[in-house]
XYZ file of C-alpha atoms in Angstrom:
663
model
C 0.112 53.463 91.130
C -2.062 53.573 93.990
C -0.719 54.064 97.721
C 1.422 50.805 98.812
C -0.623 48.178 100.859
C 0.753 44.991 102.061
C -1.667 41.786 101.469
C -2.362 40.269 104.804
C -1.867 36.527 105.358
C -3.820 34.350 107.258
C -3.209 30.794 108.565
C -7.033 29.969 109.151
C -8.227 30.761 105.237
C -6.728 31.465 102.043
C -6.037 34.950 100.880
C -7.186 36.167 97.820
C -5.636 39.409 95.913
C -5.278 40.935 92.558
C -1.967 41.569 91.145
C -1.501 43.974 88.311
C 0.818 42.585 85.700
C 4.499 44.231 86.168
C 3.566 45.902 89.407
C 5.182 44.607 92.466
C 2.865 43.802 95.556
C 4.050 43.608 99.241
C 3.071 40.367 101.325
C 2.820 40.572 105.138
C 4.457 37.284 106.362
C 4.877 38.699 110.115
C 1.405 39.437 111.441
C -0.363 35.915 111.587
C 2.392 33.248 112.398
C 2.051 30.121 114.263
C 3.194 30.064 117.892
C 6.883 29.173 118.313
C 7.692 29.948 114.702
C 10.880 31.589 114.122
C 11.472 31.140 110.378
C 9.534 30.599 106.927
C 9.813 29.461 103.458
C 8.277 30.679 100.473
C 7.098 28.700 97.327
C 5.082 29.734 94.209
C 3.472 28.226 91.157
C 4.794 29.166 87.551
C 4.261 32.822 86.446
C 4.826 34.147 89.992
C 7.932 35.977 90.697
C 8.884 36.135 94.494
C 11.688 37.933 96.019
C 12.761 39.241 99.247
C 13.641 42.901 100.248
C 16.076 42.981 103.336
C 19.274 44.681 104.757
C 22.292 42.615 103.563
C 24.358 43.872 106.822
C 21.649 42.080 108.952
C 20.355 39.376 107.238
C 22.053 36.530 105.214
C 20.194 35.178 102.197
C 19.241 31.409 102.703
C 21.210 28.631 100.933
C 19.689 25.158 100.156
C 16.920 24.014 102.725
C 17.722 27.094 105.134
C 14.971 29.601 106.071
C 14.336 33.184 106.219
C 13.990 34.146 110.051
C 11.193 35.891 111.176
C 12.828 37.995 113.722
C 14.444 40.363 110.815
C 13.298 43.128 108.600
C 12.787 40.646 105.527
C 9.999 41.707 103.613
C 8.268 39.455 100.648
C 7.331 40.837 97.279
C 5.603 39.247 94.620
C 4.349 39.894 90.921
C 2.965 38.336 88.026
C 4.360 38.511 84.277
C 1.064 37.785 82.546
C -2.557 38.044 82.888
C -4.576 35.340 84.614
C -6.824 32.913 82.398
C -9.085 32.267 85.187
C -9.604 33.619 88.796
C -6.912 32.658 91.394
C -4.445 30.726 89.156
C -1.433 31.769 90.562
C -0.459 30.425 93.938
C 2.123 31.573 96.805
C 2.475 29.302 99.783
C 4.339 30.166 102.892
C 5.423 27.671 105.408
C 6.366 28.721 109.081
C 8.751 26.656 111.153
C 9.959 26.491 114.753
C 13.002 24.849 116.173
C 12.473 21.509 114.185
C 13.881 21.400 110.639
C 11.500 19.434 108.751
C 8.129 19.888 110.602
C 6.071 23.030 109.369
C 3.761 24.569 112.000
C 1.430 26.011 109.667
C 0.890 27.345 106.334
C -0.476 30.385 104.614
C -2.049 30.318 100.969
C -2.462 33.234 98.589
C -4.163 33.119 95.743
C -3.610 35.737 93.077
C -5.536 36.991 89.915
C -3.298 38.546 87.418
C -4.474 41.509 85.483
C -2.863 43.803 83.005
C -3.893 47.078 83.401
C -2.124 50.130 81.596
C -2.834 53.392 79.909
C -0.569 53.785 76.631
C -0.054 56.868 74.591
C 2.602 58.188 72.125
C 5.410 58.659 74.743
C 8.064 57.732 72.679
C 7.030 60.420 69.862
C 6.991 58.178 66.954
C 3.351 58.651 65.739
C 2.327 55.474 66.792
C 1.056 53.959 70.525
C 3.441 51.711 71.768
C 3.871 49.851 75.279
C 6.095 51.900 77.484
C 8.023 50.669 80.492
C 9.425 53.984 81.560
C 7.914 57.181 83.053
C 4.496 58.013 81.151
C 3.657 60.824 83.620
C 6.467 63.188 83.240
C 7.112 65.230 79.849
C 10.846 65.994 79.109
C 12.045 68.230 76.105
C 15.076 67.400 74.000
C 16.301 64.742 71.674
C 16.403 62.294 74.120
C 13.025 63.739 75.966
C 9.592 61.567 76.265
C 6.193 62.458 76.743
C 2.974 62.150 74.482
C 1.884 65.487 72.610
C -1.899 66.787 71.951
C -3.221 69.081 68.974
C -5.294 71.790 69.498
C -8.469 71.032 67.307
C -8.744 74.235 66.089
C -9.683 73.316 62.462
C -12.947 72.761 61.017
C -13.175 69.173 59.151
C -16.862 69.172 58.860
C -18.275 71.601 55.932
C -21.771 71.706 57.314
C -20.174 73.514 60.488
C -19.307 76.919 60.572
C -17.149 76.690 64.264
C -13.874 74.979 64.733
C -14.354 71.261 65.628
C -13.385 71.873 69.600
C -16.120 73.778 70.286
C -18.535 70.528 69.448
C -18.913 68.208 72.274
C -19.632 65.424 69.962
C -17.369 64.024 66.790
C -18.341 65.998 63.821
C -16.283 64.002 61.247
C -14.174 60.770 61.370
C -11.372 62.876 59.551
C -11.264 64.845 63.150
C -9.960 61.697 64.486
C -6.546 62.542 62.985
C -6.625 65.761 64.651
C -6.425 63.879 68.208
C -3.833 61.812 69.851
C -4.646 57.860 70.321
C -4.449 56.449 73.636
C -4.976 52.720 74.549
C -6.269 51.022 77.638
C -4.977 47.657 78.177
C -7.402 45.462 80.236
C -6.647 41.866 80.103
C -8.042 39.366 82.672
C -10.636 37.174 83.582
C -13.858 38.218 82.762
C -15.414 37.200 86.282
C -12.753 39.934 88.054
C -14.715 42.830 86.469
C -17.904 41.664 88.139
C -16.101 42.998 91.424
C -13.796 45.291 90.070
C -14.195 48.645 87.684
C -12.076 50.613 85.738
C -12.398 54.601 86.039
C -10.794 57.014 83.605
C -10.064 60.355 85.310
C -8.958 63.761 84.824
C -8.071 66.648 86.757
C -10.488 69.273 87.368
C -7.540 71.825 86.470
C -7.335 69.944 82.922
C -11.329 69.660 82.397
C -11.589 72.829 80.130
C -8.500 71.988 78.145
C -9.148 68.278 76.900
C -11.857 66.087 75.680
C -11.996 62.258 75.291
C -13.912 60.102 72.915
C -14.052 56.200 73.435
C -13.746 54.317 70.073
C -15.762 50.919 69.690
C -14.524 49.782 66.445
C -17.527 51.192 64.036
C -17.187 53.483 61.168
C -19.924 55.700 62.130
C -19.936 58.626 64.130
C -22.213 57.153 66.704
C -19.298 54.435 67.459
C -17.384 57.151 69.001
C -18.689 58.588 72.487
C -17.428 61.462 74.352
C -16.602 60.051 77.963
C -14.324 62.907 79.466
C -14.660 66.893 79.034
C -15.584 70.030 80.552
C -18.788 68.712 82.007
C -17.342 65.050 82.682
C -14.323 64.417 85.055
C -14.570 60.747 85.476
C -15.825 57.631 83.327
C -16.670 54.093 84.420
C -14.950 51.958 81.258
C -17.516 49.905 79.745
C -15.530 46.814 79.295
C -16.933 44.221 77.140
C -16.465 40.067 77.701
C -13.333 39.041 76.688
C -12.103 42.889 75.756
C -8.014 43.065 76.058
C -7.947 46.641 74.625
C -10.200 49.690 74.477
C -9.176 52.665 72.144
C -9.486 56.368 73.128
C -8.881 59.964 71.117
C -7.701 62.721 73.182
C -8.690 65.857 71.901
C -6.851 69.091 72.764
C -9.039 72.295 73.452
C -6.844 75.287 74.503
C -3.212 76.600 73.499
C -0.643 77.299 76.030
C -1.115 80.627 77.714
C -0.494 83.102 80.917
C -2.575 80.805 83.041
C -1.749 77.240 81.209
C 1.822 75.883 81.157
C 0.570 73.298 78.359
C 0.634 70.215 80.562
C -2.326 67.958 81.073
C -2.884 64.391 82.257
C -4.980 61.487 82.243
C -5.097 58.485 84.621
C -7.042 54.917 84.745
C -7.800 53.141 88.180
C -8.488 49.652 88.984
C -11.100 49.705 91.689
C -12.335 46.890 93.978
C -16.130 47.297 94.077
C -16.627 44.626 96.841
C -15.251 46.442 99.793
C -16.900 49.558 101.822
C -15.809 51.957 100.924
C -14.447 51.224 97.471
C -10.646 50.470 97.294
C -8.494 51.867 94.351
C -5.679 48.987 93.859
C -3.740 50.602 91.064
C -3.464 53.901 89.117
C -1.793 54.313 85.925
C -1.388 58.174 84.575
C -0.328 59.518 81.452
C 0.872 62.998 80.495
C 0.545 65.157 77.475
C 1.906 68.659 76.408
C -0.190 70.770 74.142
C 1.573 71.527 70.848
C 2.536 75.257 70.668
C 1.428 77.688 67.834
C 4.699 78.131 65.758
C 5.636 81.079 63.305
C 7.743 80.599 60.191
C 10.145 83.059 59.272
C 10.765 84.625 55.711
C 13.439 81.732 55.333
C 10.920 79.131 55.163
C 9.744 78.431 51.451
C 6.499 79.997 50.566
C 3.311 78.139 49.503
C 0.402 80.851 49.058
C 0.596 84.631 48.920
C -2.616 86.353 49.948
C -3.499 89.944 48.783
C -6.375 91.905 48.776
C -8.315 93.470 45.670
C -9.276 97.065 46.447
C -10.575 100.123 45.012
C -9.637 103.922 45.760
C -10.533 107.233 43.997
C -7.638 106.801 41.751
C -8.948 103.484 40.674
C -8.209 99.599 41.724
C -5.168 97.995 42.625
C -5.421 95.789 39.457
C -1.941 96.370 38.290
C -0.461 95.795 41.833
C -2.214 92.463 41.720
C -0.981 91.245 38.218
C 2.648 92.370 39.812
C 1.885 90.092 42.671
C 0.872 87.281 40.111
C 3.974 87.451 38.375
C 6.061 87.423 41.654
C 4.178 84.225 42.540
C 4.677 82.671 38.971
C 8.364 83.237 39.353
C 8.567 81.754 43.137
C 6.185 78.944 42.223
C 3.732 79.961 44.792
C 0.098 80.023 44.704
C -1.682 83.446 44.627
C -5.049 83.707 46.776
C -6.809 87.009 45.996
C -9.216 88.181 48.734
C -12.047 90.219 46.799
C -13.367 93.199 48.036
C -16.613 91.829 49.240
C -14.859 90.003 51.749
C -12.055 92.534 52.739
C -14.642 95.569 52.451
C -11.789 97.660 51.041
C -9.432 96.848 53.636
C -6.185 96.039 51.926
C -3.671 95.439 55.085
C -3.944 91.762 55.153
C -0.655 91.616 57.083
C -1.852 93.200 59.846
C -5.402 91.357 60.173
C -3.455 87.633 60.829
C -0.318 85.630 60.845
C 0.234 82.199 59.472
C 1.792 79.441 61.770
C 1.265 75.660 62.532
C 1.049 73.291 65.186
C 2.484 69.895 65.182
C 2.259 66.533 66.647
C 4.336 63.333 65.641
C 1.019 61.769 63.891
C -0.324 65.158 62.499
C 0.527 68.760 61.460
C -1.676 71.663 59.948
C -1.499 75.078 59.462
C -2.815 77.756 62.116
C -3.992 81.393 61.290
C -3.613 83.587 64.295
C -6.278 86.244 63.797
C -5.132 89.687 65.291
C -7.409 91.973 67.707
C -7.303 94.495 64.823
C -11.031 93.792 63.737
C -11.315 96.123 60.989
C -12.610 95.256 57.366
C -10.892 92.079 57.194
C -11.848 91.007 60.976
C -14.087 87.891 59.381
C -11.839 86.835 56.552
C -9.466 84.316 58.766
C -12.285 82.828 60.531
C -14.965 82.532 57.583
C -12.605 81.876 54.750
C -9.326 80.176 56.160
C -10.609 78.204 58.882
C -11.503 74.861 57.209
C -10.307 71.225 57.048
C -6.806 70.643 58.220
C -6.563 74.707 58.628
C -6.977 76.149 62.140
C -7.772 79.299 63.621
C -6.748 80.889 66.962
C -7.305 84.415 68.403
C -7.130 86.566 71.462
C -9.251 89.483 72.265
C -8.496 92.387 74.065
C -10.875 92.755 77.001
C -12.287 96.240 77.726
C -9.979 98.688 75.843
C -9.888 98.616 72.073
C -6.769 97.721 70.017
C -3.897 100.141 69.211
C -1.831 100.193 65.807
C 0.760 97.854 67.789
C -1.886 95.257 67.874
C -1.914 94.652 64.210
C 0.435 91.876 62.863
C 2.911 94.246 60.823
C 4.265 94.390 64.335
C 4.895 90.763 64.702
C 7.679 89.092 63.094
C 9.982 86.035 63.529
C 13.846 85.665 63.109
C 15.229 82.401 61.323
C 16.792 79.891 63.641
C 19.850 81.412 65.547
C 22.314 80.393 68.232
C 23.071 82.946 70.947
C 26.135 81.973 72.836
C 25.280 78.406 74.236
C 21.558 78.915 73.627
C 20.034 77.617 70.669
C 16.950 78.899 68.987
C 15.996 76.326 66.434
C 12.707 77.809 65.474
C 13.947 81.253 65.563
C 12.852 84.040 67.987
C 9.410 86.186 68.024
C 10.095 89.944 67.308
C 7.196 92.267 68.730
C 7.586 96.173 68.637
C 6.698 98.019 71.733
C 7.272 101.670 73.621
C 10.525 99.972 75.191
C 12.573 102.024 76.275
C 10.387 105.056 76.468
C 8.211 105.213 79.594
C 4.579 105.047 78.465
C 3.485 104.852 74.898
C 2.061 102.245 72.931
C 2.477 98.446 73.316
C 1.008 95.185 71.981
C -1.784 94.080 74.220
C -0.632 92.152 76.836
C -2.943 89.024 75.936
C -1.207 88.667 72.622
C 2.055 88.844 74.152
C 1.202 86.655 76.788
C -0.056 83.724 74.194
C 3.446 84.274 72.159
C 5.326 83.847 75.306
C 3.591 80.743 76.897
C 4.185 79.011 73.395
C 7.738 78.693 74.745
C 9.483 77.699 71.598
C 10.319 80.953 70.012
C 11.063 83.317 72.961
C 9.972 86.831 72.210
C 12.101 89.619 71.828
C 10.725 93.209 72.214
C 12.010 95.899 69.965
C 11.350 99.648 69.884
C 8.789 100.615 67.423
C 6.849 103.027 68.866
C 8.885 105.893 67.039
C 7.219 105.245 63.923
C 3.657 106.551 63.306
C 2.111 103.253 62.645
C 4.396 101.471 64.837
C 5.265 98.485 63.410
C 8.661 96.459 63.123
C 8.145 95.405 59.403
C 8.718 99.175 58.684
C 12.463 99.196 59.818
C 13.510 95.509 59.595
C 12.943 92.013 57.538
C 14.762 88.937 56.731
C 16.117 87.412 53.606
C 17.335 83.731 52.944
C 20.786 83.260 51.745
C 22.433 80.328 50.175
C 25.574 80.783 52.304
C 26.505 78.909 55.607
C 24.555 81.758 57.784
C 21.426 81.013 55.505
C 20.124 84.251 56.021
C 20.483 88.152 56.519
C 18.810 90.895 58.526
C 17.902 93.985 56.533
C 17.561 97.067 58.364
C 16.415 100.381 57.074
C 19.189 103.017 57.101
C 18.775 106.672 56.851
C 22.537 107.061 57.066
C 23.183 104.989 54.406
C 20.492 106.640 52.095
C 22.245 109.917 52.905
C 25.882 108.728 52.309
C 24.609 107.462 48.863
C 22.932 110.919 47.976
C 26.103 112.549 49.290
C 28.491 110.233 47.052
C 26.021 111.110 44.015
C 26.399 114.782 44.714
C 29.962 114.668 44.788
C 29.917 112.583 41.278
C 27.824 115.749 39.785
C 24.506 114.229 40.102
C 23.106 116.783 42.584
C 20.091 117.794 40.359
C 18.976 114.403 39.863
C 15.642 114.092 41.727
C 13.734 111.690 44.039
C 10.277 111.199 42.700
C 11.391 111.034 39.002
C 8.550 109.607 37.241
C 5.720 110.116 39.762
C 2.774 112.031 38.369
C 1.493 112.734 42.052
C 4.290 113.840 43.910
C 6.738 116.866 43.564
C 10.291 115.922 42.632
C 12.950 117.097 45.182
C 16.644 117.033 44.066
C 19.725 115.375 45.859
C 20.961 118.856 46.556
C 17.751 120.048 48.211
C 17.423 116.788 50.317
C 20.913 116.997 51.638
C 20.378 120.818 52.193
C 16.924 120.217 54.256
C 18.211 120.546 57.949
C 14.629 119.382 59.081
C 15.005 116.223 56.855
C 18.502 115.644 58.043
C 17.400 116.301 61.893
C 14.230 113.709 61.348
C 16.595 111.065 59.963
C 19.365 111.352 62.513
C 16.487 110.548 65.154
C 15.162 107.504 62.893
C 18.910 106.435 62.839
C 19.116 106.409 66.551
C 15.665 104.712 66.919
C 17.146 101.805 64.340
C 20.474 101.562 65.926
C 18.958 100.987 69.483
C 17.047 97.955 67.633
C 20.316 96.856 65.805
C 21.950 96.455 69.286
C 19.105 94.644 70.800
C 18.917 92.486 67.697
C 22.783 91.716 67.547
C 22.411 90.834 71.195
C 19.558 88.576 71.224
C 19.838 86.698 68.016
C 23.593 86.653 68.411
C 24.428 88.474 64.874
C 27.498 90.139 63.822
C 27.672 93.200 61.655
C 28.229 90.985 58.902
C 24.988 89.331 59.188
C 23.238 92.607 58.624
C 22.494 94.451 55.221
C 21.594 98.106 55.444
C 18.756 99.571 52.971
C 18.864 103.168 52.023
C 15.728 104.756 53.326
C 14.498 108.201 54.686
C 11.818 109.071 56.908
C 10.278 112.606 58.180
C 8.660 113.252 61.486
C 4.865 113.914 61.665
C 3.448 115.071 65.022
C 6.764 113.511 66.262
C 6.317 110.168 64.715
C 8.174 109.101 61.758
C 6.624 107.880 58.272
C 8.931 106.755 55.228
C 9.661 109.730 53.012
C 9.822 107.564 49.949
C 8.429 103.837 49.394
C 10.067 101.824 52.411
C 12.119 99.280 50.621
C 12.668 96.750 53.877
C 8.660 96.612 53.650
C 9.185 93.805 51.139
C 7.699 90.403 50.428
C 9.991 87.645 50.531
C 9.108 84.405 48.309
C 12.343 82.552 48.513
C 14.965 84.346 46.414
C 12.537 86.384 44.668
C 12.094 89.801 46.747
C 8.805 91.874 45.956
C 10.257 95.474 46.899
C 8.455 98.811 47.006
C 9.745 101.048 43.833
C 11.310 103.593 45.686
C 11.336 106.039 42.612
C 14.804 107.371 43.397
C 16.993 109.816 41.457
C 17.483 108.706 38.043
C 21.263 108.358 37.160
C 22.637 107.084 33.717
C 19.202 105.664 33.248
C 18.967 103.823 36.468
C 17.125 104.611 39.821
C 20.358 105.045 42.213
C 18.267 103.415 45.003
C 17.254 100.406 43.281
C 20.833 99.918 41.718
C 22.185 100.109 45.619
C 19.653 97.568 46.981
C 20.477 95.099 43.818
C 24.397 95.650 44.609
C 23.822 94.647 48.121
C 21.479 91.468 47.600
C 21.826 90.449 44.256
C 25.515 88.882 45.489
C 23.724 86.668 47.847
C 21.701 84.866 45.331
C 18.480 87.047 45.659
C 16.609 88.404 42.819
C 15.338 92.028 43.344
C 11.619 92.915 41.690
C 10.731 96.441 42.108
C 6.784 97.169 42.415
C 4.959 100.176 42.173
C 2.984 100.472 45.384
C 2.886 104.249 45.872
C -0.814 105.148 45.294
C -2.697 101.880 46.729
C -0.091 101.513 49.792
C 2.620 104.043 50.630
C 0.636 107.026 50.489
C -1.841 105.191 52.882
C 1.199 104.614 55.308
C 2.036 101.069 54.285
C 3.885 99.183 51.512
C 3.946 95.529 49.948
C 4.848 93.710 53.005
C 1.612 95.398 55.005
C -0.614 94.659 51.538
C 0.374 90.972 51.643
C 0.360 87.560 53.714
C 2.611 84.549 52.978
C 1.845 81.265 54.411
C 5.129 79.075 54.438
C 6.105 75.607 54.883
C 6.859 74.370 58.596
C 10.224 73.834 59.844
C 11.878 70.428 59.382
C 12.820 70.553 62.964
C 10.549 68.976 65.368
C 9.723 71.442 68.224
C 9.708 68.762 70.885
C 13.527 68.353 70.342
C 14.549 71.643 71.406
C 14.975 72.622 75.003
C 13.645 76.156 75.716
């Protein structure tokens, strides 16, 4: 809306005014009146609504031939319900009277031209633009909320381009329009009106780097779509053609929410009278958008693609591991994508390089890969091989200093949906590892943490991972789906559970059964020797204390009970004050629905079975899960990583719509 101005009437000549459909115009009936007049009467032509605004305690509404008194604060307001077919076709007559009842002292005529001006977007979040009578400027969360949504156009729809679509100021592909949000400008009125009036589309300076607007002119070629607003252009005089009642625009998002951007942007259209000096804005309509957040998917979401790298070491290739992954994906009905050595440059840690997520608006959704600032052998893979049609890309670079191990995305996870007290997290909560509660130490880069927090829909939780040599949360936790009411379990690495198991086996007479039995490249160590090793016990007491600290944080921040947690036997050892897995770390598994690809622990063989595998199966298979133990010892474990570190899974998006939550 423009600032309210009253239309001034005159006894000497007719007054002409423009009235926007659905918008009330105040009319000044008091400034120019005949001498001796003390009352007035109003009449109007069909299509004009006239009503009086007055204080009922001081003024009585006239009945029959009675008139409105001039010496009170009774104000006249007019509006029109439709656009005019020609100039000045709506009429309002104000007659002024003195003491004599039937003789008017004078008349004022008001000629109105109705024009239908409105800016419409998908405020109702239905996937289609519909006329809205409500608040289009404000954005509200929740199932009863409203407000339009923009996607960041971070995919690459044109195969001839090597960059994301948002880097281009022109339209590269008609398919690109699907990644934008439609906006419709209604501009119905007599063509002659626009000889002395113009429509101007505007964006705030603060939004100039965050969105771009294209005007559609009905054709099917790229030249029919013209960029009219963007980083270098804050306003656009709309080129309305004769008889045109609607003009279609497409709005493109350019930046994700971040520390300096709450995610809200706006556009407005103004009707400007060019026949005055200076020009006068008669009406402004504003619409607001929220940029769709980047959303992570937890292990409980069904898998769609499993990524793994082909690598070569001194002991040979990881071909057997790739065969095991192929078997696992076949069981899980999931596509396997192998990144060849020429693209990974012998960097196997694909989980550390990137994290899959997605963005969604009511009309469109597509996956988006978040490229970590790690930048090792796989640094080009997300940008060069994953970015493509309907597959977006985003990254955050660390200024000045280089990345630490905690900046790798093995240190980034997300829980399944949880409820904590009265607070619901229908998309789960992001988990990141840091040095907290230690003072100092390694942390995930602030630019990455700020980005994750700014998305709002998966409020991050900081855990303590700096006690580990690599320092990643996936070294001591994971989530698995279950078919019961809870829907998932949190798995935690547990030194105490492992020592308890070994103690039980010793007491059963199996103390000489050895860890690493069956491994050619590792010396065996018996259960008796492990239990008697004071240094190993001390190291695992420390590891258990660190895991227990995280256990309490996870219970508090995710609303978990002890029954929601499964302790997975695991031992660690300290090297230069940091912990590493003593045998393959079983919680560092890949989860493909009910099929779990678990690092083969090479535990003590008792009655022909690995007692560690047997224990894990007894814990997880009653939950409806299938444990598949896979040898990763040489290709991954000896390099301080496991299966989860060496794989990456793209999962189906949540069915829940993020805009229906209340952060």
